[in-house]
Coordinates of C-alpha atoms and ligand atoms in Angstrom, one line a residue:
X1 CA 0.0 0.1 0.0
X2 CA 1.2 3.5 -1.0
X3 CA 0.6 6.5 1.2
X4 CA -2.9 8.5 0.2
X5 CA -0.7 11.8 0.0
X6 CA 2.6 11.0 -1.7
X7 CA 5.1 13.8 -1.5
X8 CA 4.9 14.7 -5.4
X9 CA 1.4 15.6 -6.7
X10 CA -0.5 13.2 -9.0
X11 CA -0.8 15.8 -11.7
X12 CA -0.3 14.3 -15.3
X13 CA 2.0 15.4 -17.9
X14 CA 0.6 15.9 -21.6
X15 CA -2.3 18.1 -22.8
X16 CA -5.2 16.7 -21.1
X17 CA -5.2 18.1 -17.6
X18 CA -7.5 15.2 -16.2
X19 CA -5.8 12.8 -14.0
X20 CA -4.9 9.4 -15.4
X21 CA -6.4 6.8 -13.6
X22 CA -3.6 4.0 -14.2
X23 CA -1.6 6.3 -11.6
X24 CA -4.2 5.8 -8.6
X25 CA -4.7 3.0 -6.1
X26 CA -8.5 2.7 -5.0
X27 CA -8.1 4.4 -1.7
X28 CA -6.7 7.5 -3.6
X29 CA -9.6 7.5 -6.4
X30 CA -12.2 6.9 -3.7
X31 CA -10.9 9.9 -1.4
X32 CA -10.2 12.3 -4.3
X33 CA -13.2 11.3 -6.6
X34 CA -15.6 11.2 -3.4
X35 CA -16.7 7.8 -4.6
X36 CA -17.0 4.4 -2.4
X37 CA -14.0 2.4 -2.0
X38 CA -16.0 -0.5 -3.8
X39 CA -16.8 1.8 -6.9
X40 CA -13.3 2.9 -7.1
X41 CA -12.0 -0.8 -7.2
X42 CA -14.2 -1.8 -9.8
X43 CA -13.4 1.1 -11.8
X44 CA -9.9 0.5 -11.6
X45 CA -10.1 -3.1 -11.9
X46 CA -11.9 -2.7 -15.2
X47 CA -9.0 -0.3 -16.6
X48 CA -6.3 -2.4 -15.6
X49 CA -7.5 -6.0 -15.8
X50 CA -10.1 -5.8 -18.6
X51 CA -8.4 -3.0 -20.5
X52 CA -11.1 -0.4 -20.3
X53 CA -9.9 2.6 -22.2
X54 CA -13.2 4.5 -22.0
X55 CA -16.9 3.9 -21.0
X56 CA -18.2 3.0 -24.7
X57 CA -19.8 -0.3 -24.6
X58 CA -17.6 -1.7 -21.8
X59 CA -19.9 -1.1 -18.8
X60 CA -23.6 -2.1 -18.8
X61 CA -26.2 0.7 -17.9
X62 CA -26.5 0.5 -14.4
X63 CA -26.0 2.4 -11.1
X64 CA -22.3 1.7 -11.3
X65 CA -22.1 3.1 -14.7
X66 CA -23.7 6.3 -13.8
X67 CA -21.2 6.8 -10.8
X68 CA -18.2 5.8 -13.5
X69 CA -19.5 8.5 -16.0
X70 CA -19.2 10.9 -13.2
X71 CA -15.6 10.0 -12.5
X72 CA -14.7 9.9 -16.3
X73 CA -15.6 13.6 -16.1
X74 CA -12.7 14.3 -14.0
X75 CA -10.1 11.6 -14.9
X76 CA -9.0 9.6 -18.0
X77 CA -7.4 6.6 -19.1
X78 CA -4.0 8.0 -20.2
X79 CA -2.4 6.4 -23.4
X80 CA 0.9 5.4 -24.6
X81 CA 0.9 5.0 -28.4
X82 CA 2.7 1.8 -29.5
X83 CA 4.9 3.1 -32.2
X84 CA 6.8 -0.2 -33.0
X85 CA 7.2 -3.7 -31.6
X86 CA 10.4 -5.4 -32.6
X87 CA 10.6 -9.2 -31.8
X88 CA 14.2 -10.5 -31.6
X89 CA 15.3 -13.2 -34.1
X90 CA 17.9 -14.3 -31.5
X91 CA 15.3 -15.0 -28.7
X92 CA 11.7 -14.3 -27.7
X93 CA 12.5 -10.7 -26.3
X94 CA 10.0 -8.1 -28.0
X95 CA 11.1 -4.5 -27.6
X96 CA 8.2 -1.7 -27.5
X97 CA 8.8 1.9 -28.7
X98 CA 6.0 3.9 -26.9
X99 CA 5.2 7.5 -27.7
X100 CA 4.0 9.6 -24.8
X101 CA 1.2 12.2 -24.9
X102 CA 4.0 14.9 -25.2
X103 CA 5.7 13.2 -27.9
X104 CA 8.7 11.8 -25.9
X105 CA 9.5 8.4 -27.0
X106 CA 10.3 5.6 -24.4
X107 CA 11.1 1.9 -24.6
X108 CA 9.9 -1.1 -22.9
X109 CA 10.9 -4.9 -23.4
X110 CA 8.7 -8.0 -23.1
X111 CA 10.9 -10.8 -21.5
X112 CA 9.8 -14.3 -21.5
X113 CA 10.3 -16.4 -18.3
X114 CA 11.1 -20.2 -18.5
X115 CA 7.8 -21.1 -17.5
X116 CA 5.4 -20.7 -20.7
X117 CA 3.2 -17.9 -20.7
X118 CA 4.8 -16.0 -17.9
X119 CA 6.6 -12.6 -18.8
X120 CA 8.7 -9.9 -17.1
X121 CA 8.4 -6.3 -18.3
X122 CA 11.3 -4.3 -18.2
X123 CA 9.9 -0.8 -17.9
X124 CA 11.5 2.8 -18.4
X125 CA 11.1 5.4 -15.6
X126 CA 12.6 8.8 -17.3
X127 CA 12.7 9.8 -20.7
X128 CA 16.6 9.9 -21.1
X129 CA 18.9 9.8 -18.4
X130 CA 21.3 12.1 -16.5
X131 CA 23.7 9.8 -15.0
X132 CA 25.5 9.1 -18.3
X133 CA 27.0 5.8 -17.5
X134 CA 29.5 5.2 -20.1
X135 CA 28.4 1.8 -21.8
X136 CA 24.7 2.9 -21.9
X137 CA 23.1 4.3 -24.9
X138 CA 20.1 5.9 -22.8
X139 CA 22.8 7.7 -20.9
X140 CA 24.0 9.4 -24.0
X141 CA 20.7 11.1 -24.3
X142 CA 20.8 13.3 -21.0
X143 CA 17.7 13.7 -19.2
X144 CA 14.5 15.0 -20.7
X145 CA 12.0 14.3 -17.9
X146 CA 10.6 12.0 -15.2
X147 CA 8.1 9.7 -16.4
X148 CA 4.6 10.2 -14.3
X149 CA 3.4 7.1 -12.3
X150 CA 0.6 6.3 -14.7
X151 CA 3.4 6.5 -17.7
X152 CA 5.3 3.8 -16.0
X153 CA 2.1 1.5 -15.2
X154 CA 0.8 2.0 -18.8
X155 CA 4.0 0.3 -20.1
X156 CA 3.1 -2.9 -18.4
X157 CA -0.7 -2.4 -19.2
X158 CA 0.2 -1.9 -23.0
X159 CA 2.4 -4.9 -23.1
X160 CA -0.2 -7.1 -21.0
X161 CA -2.9 -6.3 -23.8
X162 CA -0.9 -7.9 -26.4
X163 CA -0.1 -11.0 -24.7
X164 CA -1.7 -14.2 -25.9
X165 CA -4.7 -15.8 -23.9
X166 CA -3.9 -17.1 -20.7
X167 CA -0.4 -15.6 -20.5
X168 CA 0.3 -13.1 -17.6
X169 CA 2.9 -10.4 -16.5
X170 CA 4.6 -12.1 -13.7
X171 CA 7.1 -9.4 -13.0
X172 CA 8.6 -6.2 -13.5
X173 CA 12.1 -4.9 -13.8
X174 CA 13.4 -1.2 -13.7
X175 CA 16.1 -1.6 -16.0
X176 CA 14.7 0.4 -19.0
X177 CA 15.4 4.1 -19.8
X178 CA 16.3 6.2 -16.7
X179 CA 17.5 5.8 -13.3
X180 CA 14.4 4.8 -11.2
X181 CA 15.6 6.1 -7.8
X182 CA 16.1 9.6 -9.4
X183 CA 12.4 9.5 -9.8
X184 CA 11.6 7.5 -6.9
X185 CA 8.2 9.0 -5.5
X186 CA 6.8 8.1 -9.0
X187 CA 8.3 4.9 -9.0
X188 CA 6.9 4.0 -5.7
X189 CA 3.7 5.2 -6.8
X190 CA 3.6 3.2 -9.8
X191 CA 4.6 0.0 -7.9
X192 CA 1.9 0.6 -5.6
X193 CA -0.6 0.5 -8.5
X194 CA 1.4 -2.5 -10.2
X195 CA 1.0 -4.5 -6.9
X196 CA -2.6 -3.5 -5.9
X197 CA -5.1 -6.4 -6.5
X198 CA -7.3 -3.9 -8.6
X199 CA -4.2 -2.8 -10.6
X200 CA -1.7 -5.1 -12.4
X201 CA -1.8 -7.6 -9.3
X202 CA 1.8 -8.2 -9.7
X203 CA 3.9 -9.5 -6.3
X204 CA 6.0 -7.0 -5.0
X205 CA 8.5 -9.8 -4.8
X206 CA 8.6 -10.1 -8.5
X207 CA 9.3 -6.3 -8.7
X208 CA 13.0 -5.5 -8.9
X209 CA 14.3 -1.6 -8.7
X210 CA 17.9 -1.4 -10.1
X211 CA 20.0 1.4 -9.5
X212 CA 23.5 2.8 -10.5
X213 CA 23.8 4.2 -7.1
X214 CA 21.3 6.8 -5.8
X215 CA 21.7 6.4 -1.7
X216 CA 19.1 8.7 -1.0
X217 CA 16.5 6.7 -3.2
X218 CA 17.7 3.4 -1.7
X219 CA 17.0 4.8 1.7
X220 CA 13.4 6.3 0.7
X221 CA 12.5 2.8 -0.6
X222 CA 13.9 1.0 2.5
X223 CA 11.7 3.4 4.7
X224 CA 8.7 2.7 2.5
X225 CA 6.3 -0.3 3.1
X226 CA 7.3 -1.8 -0.1
X227 CA 8.7 -5.1 -0.3
X228 CA 10.5 -5.1 -3.9
X229 CA 13.9 -6.3 -4.8
X230 CA 16.9 -3.9 -4.9
X231 CA 19.5 -4.3 -7.5
X232 CA 22.6 -2.3 -7.6
X233 CA 25.0 -1.7 -10.4
X234 CA 28.6 -2.2 -9.5
X235 CA 30.5 -2.1 -13.0
X236 CA 33.7 -2.4 -11.1
X237 CA 34.3 -3.0 -7.4
X238 CA 37.8 -1.0 -8.2
X239 CA 37.6 2.5 -7.3
X240 CA 39.0 4.3 -10.5
X241 CA 37.5 1.7 -13.0
X242 CA 34.1 2.2 -11.4
X243 CA 34.6 6.0 -11.6
X244 CA 35.8 6.0 -15.3
X245 CA 32.4 3.9 -16.1
X246 CA 29.9 5.3 -13.9
X247 CA 30.2 9.4 -13.2
X248 CA 27.7 9.3 -10.5
X249 CA 30.3 7.5 -8.4
X250 CA 31.7 11.0 -8.0
X251 CA 28.8 12.1 -6.4
X252 CA 28.0 8.8 -4.5
X253 CA 30.7 6.8 -4.1
X254 CA 30.3 2.9 -4.0
X255 CA 30.8 2.9 0.0
X256 CA 27.9 5.3 0.5
X257 CA 25.8 3.3 -2.1
X258 CA 26.5 0.0 -0.2
X259 CA 25.9 1.6 3.3
X260 CA 22.3 2.5 1.9
X261 CA 21.9 -1.1 0.6
X262 CA 22.8 -2.1 4.0
X263 CA 20.1 -0.3 5.4
X264 CA 17.7 -1.9 3.0
X265 CA 18.9 -5.1 4.4
X266 CA 18.3 -4.0 7.7
X267 CA 14.7 -2.9 7.2
X268 CA 14.0 -6.0 4.7
X269 CA 16.2 -8.8 5.7
X270 CA 16.6 -9.4 2.0
X271 CA 19.7 -9.7 0.1
X272 CA 20.2 -7.3 -2.6
X273 CA 21.4 -8.2 -6.1
X274 CA 25.0 -6.7 -7.2
X275 CA 25.3 -6.6 -10.7
X276 CA 28.4 -6.1 -13.0
X277 CA 27.9 -5.5 -16.7
X278 CA 31.0 -7.0 -18.1
X279 CA 32.6 -5.0 -20.8
X280 CA 35.2 -7.1 -23.0
X281 CA 38.7 -6.2 -21.8
X282 CA 37.8 -3.3 -19.5
X283 CA 36.4 -5.0 -16.3
X284 CA 36.6 -8.7 -16.7
X285 CA 40.4 -9.3 -15.5
X286 CA 40.9 -11.7 -12.8
X287 CA 41.7 -8.9 -10.5
X288 CA 38.3 -7.4 -11.1
X289 CA 36.8 -10.8 -10.2
X290 CA 39.0 -10.7 -7.0
X291 CA 37.6 -7.2 -6.3
X292 CA 33.9 -8.0 -6.8
X293 CA 34.4 -11.1 -4.7
X294 CA 35.9 -9.4 -1.9
X295 CA 33.4 -6.9 -1.8
X296 CA 30.5 -9.5 -1.8
X297 CA 32.3 -11.1 1.3
X298 CA 32.8 -7.6 3.0
X299 CA 29.0 -7.1 2.5
X300 CA 28.0 -10.2 4.2
X301 CA 30.4 -9.8 6.9
X302 CA 29.2 -6.2 7.7
X303 CA 25.2 -6.6 7.0
X304 CA 24.9 -10.2 7.7
X305 CA 23.3 -11.2 4.5
X306 CA 24.9 -12.8 1.3
X307 CA 24.4 -10.7 -1.7
X308 CA 23.3 -12.3 -4.9
X309 CA 25.9 -11.4 -7.6
X310 CA 24.7 -11.0 -11.3
X311 CA 26.9 -10.9 -14.2
X312 CA 25.5 -9.4 -17.4
X313 CA 28.0 -9.7 -20.7
X314 CA 27.5 -6.5 -22.4
X315 CA 25.7 -6.1 -25.7
X316 CA 27.0 -3.5 -27.9
X317 CA 25.1 -1.0 -29.6
X318 CA 25.8 1.1 -32.9
X319 CA 29.3 2.8 -33.4
X320 CA 30.3 1.2 -29.8
X321 CA 33.7 1.5 -28.2
X322 CA 32.8 -1.3 -25.9
X323 CA 32.7 -4.9 -27.0
X324 CA 31.0 -8.0 -25.5
X325 CA 33.2 -10.2 -23.5
X326 CA 34.8 -13.4 -25.2
X327 CA 33.3 -16.7 -24.0
X328 CA 36.5 -17.8 -22.3
X329 CA 37.0 -14.5 -20.8
X330 CA 33.6 -14.7 -19.2
X331 CA 34.1 -18.2 -18.2
X332 CA 37.2 -17.4 -16.5
X333 CA 35.7 -14.2 -14.5
X334 CA 32.9 -16.6 -13.3
X335 CA 35.2 -19.3 -12.4
X336 CA 37.5 -16.9 -10.4
X337 CA 34.5 -15.1 -8.8
X338 CA 32.7 -18.6 -7.9
X339 CA 35.7 -19.1 -5.3
X340 CA 34.6 -16.8 -3.0
X341 CA 31.5 -18.8 -2.0
X342 CA 29.0 -16.2 -3.0
X343 CA 25.9 -17.4 -5.4
X344 CA 26.7 -16.1 -8.8
X345 CA 24.3 -16.0 -11.9
X346 CA 25.2 -15.1 -15.3
X347 CA 22.3 -13.4 -16.8
X348 CA 21.2 -13.4 -20.4
X349 CA 20.7 -9.9 -21.6
X350 CA 18.6 -10.4 -24.5
X351 CA 17.2 -9.1 -27.8
X352 CA 20.7 -7.6 -28.7
X353 CA 19.7 -7.5 -32.4
X354 CA 16.7 -5.3 -31.8
X355 CA 18.5 -3.2 -29.3
X356 CA 16.5 -4.4 -26.4
X357 CA 19.4 -5.4 -24.4
X358 CA 20.6 -3.7 -21.0
X359 CA 22.0 -0.5 -22.0
X360 CA 20.9 -0.3 -25.4
X361 CA 17.6 1.4 -24.9
X362 CA 17.6 4.7 -26.6
X363 CA 14.0 5.7 -27.8
X364 CA 14.9 5.7 -31.3
X365 CA 12.3 6.0 -33.9
X366 CA 13.1 5.8 -37.7
X367 CA 16.8 6.3 -36.8
X368 CA 16.2 9.5 -34.8
X369 CA 17.0 9.7 -31.0
X370 CA 14.0 10.9 -29.2
X371 CA 13.9 14.7 -28.6
X372 CA 13.7 15.9 -25.2
Ligands
SF4_1 S1 22.6 2.3 -17.2 FE1 20.8 3.2 -16.1 S2 21.5 4.8 -15.1 FE2 23.0 4.5 -16.2 S3 22.8 6.3 -18.0 FE3 21.8 4.1 -18.6 S4 19.8 4.3 -18.0 FE4 21.0 5.7 -16.7

């Protein structure tokens, strides 16, 4: 559940000044619209679960409809236009290019799970990103604006609408365009809606918020009642290398980020995921593996939980100065890291051929980078 009065106003962007229903949980809608909680629940369930976009033909003429018509004079269902959907030829990933109401273009990715009919949606939280991680295409855009809570939720709703019958969205990862914890209030609001039984009804434990290192945002998440998973991008456990890859490290050194992650552990008892994007010849040496392993062990000793380690081989985008590590480079790194007795997962970053892999999202349309 999210607070009824979040610290940022629930004001929509775009031309239509009415508030978008997808950004609200039933308690907020009931309080704001002056309708019963029951009506608010039915209305939001119709929007999220039956794909209601307006009242035309969806709702039978009865007392509920009269209430809903009243609500629709003050609220609306916000829309993200699907510009393109690109299916990878290499794997079952699908990248969606979505246009916001103000013309900004963002990307979301449909990721299949091993269990048939189950999907995870990788969502964007901002248009562009201010953090400028060196290996990330989104980072080259700079920041245009934060996404509204409803625009984050709508990415899931838009993809859910296109799933085959019987399939469902099992989880959400905040690994699309933008640094989610730089937009933490709206991200938390969106998570509240995604989790609500009348919203997208997604388990909070199936939602992962990944950050490149915003300690204030981690603390805010830790202080909330949300029970999502936390991921931290390490890039390198060696000070100079990390700073050369993640400029945010100058402002927020890794030690500070990990202290905040430790606070998350204290309030949740839940181990964070520490992730390394492996760039061929840059951060794949055995010294790097040793530094990452030592960092994980130090985290365990300090905070009493063993972090989960995740290795993501880099997928190059166009005109890229970084390359994907060779298989033997990856294997040697993994073997060395495994000696530290900490669980390591080698992740598959799919959809590389359609620019859907981690760090490749740029909101391109017809070869043009989305304007801000
Ligand atoms: S990796 Fe994430 S935080 Fe870094 S520039 Fe890209 S979108 Fe922003």
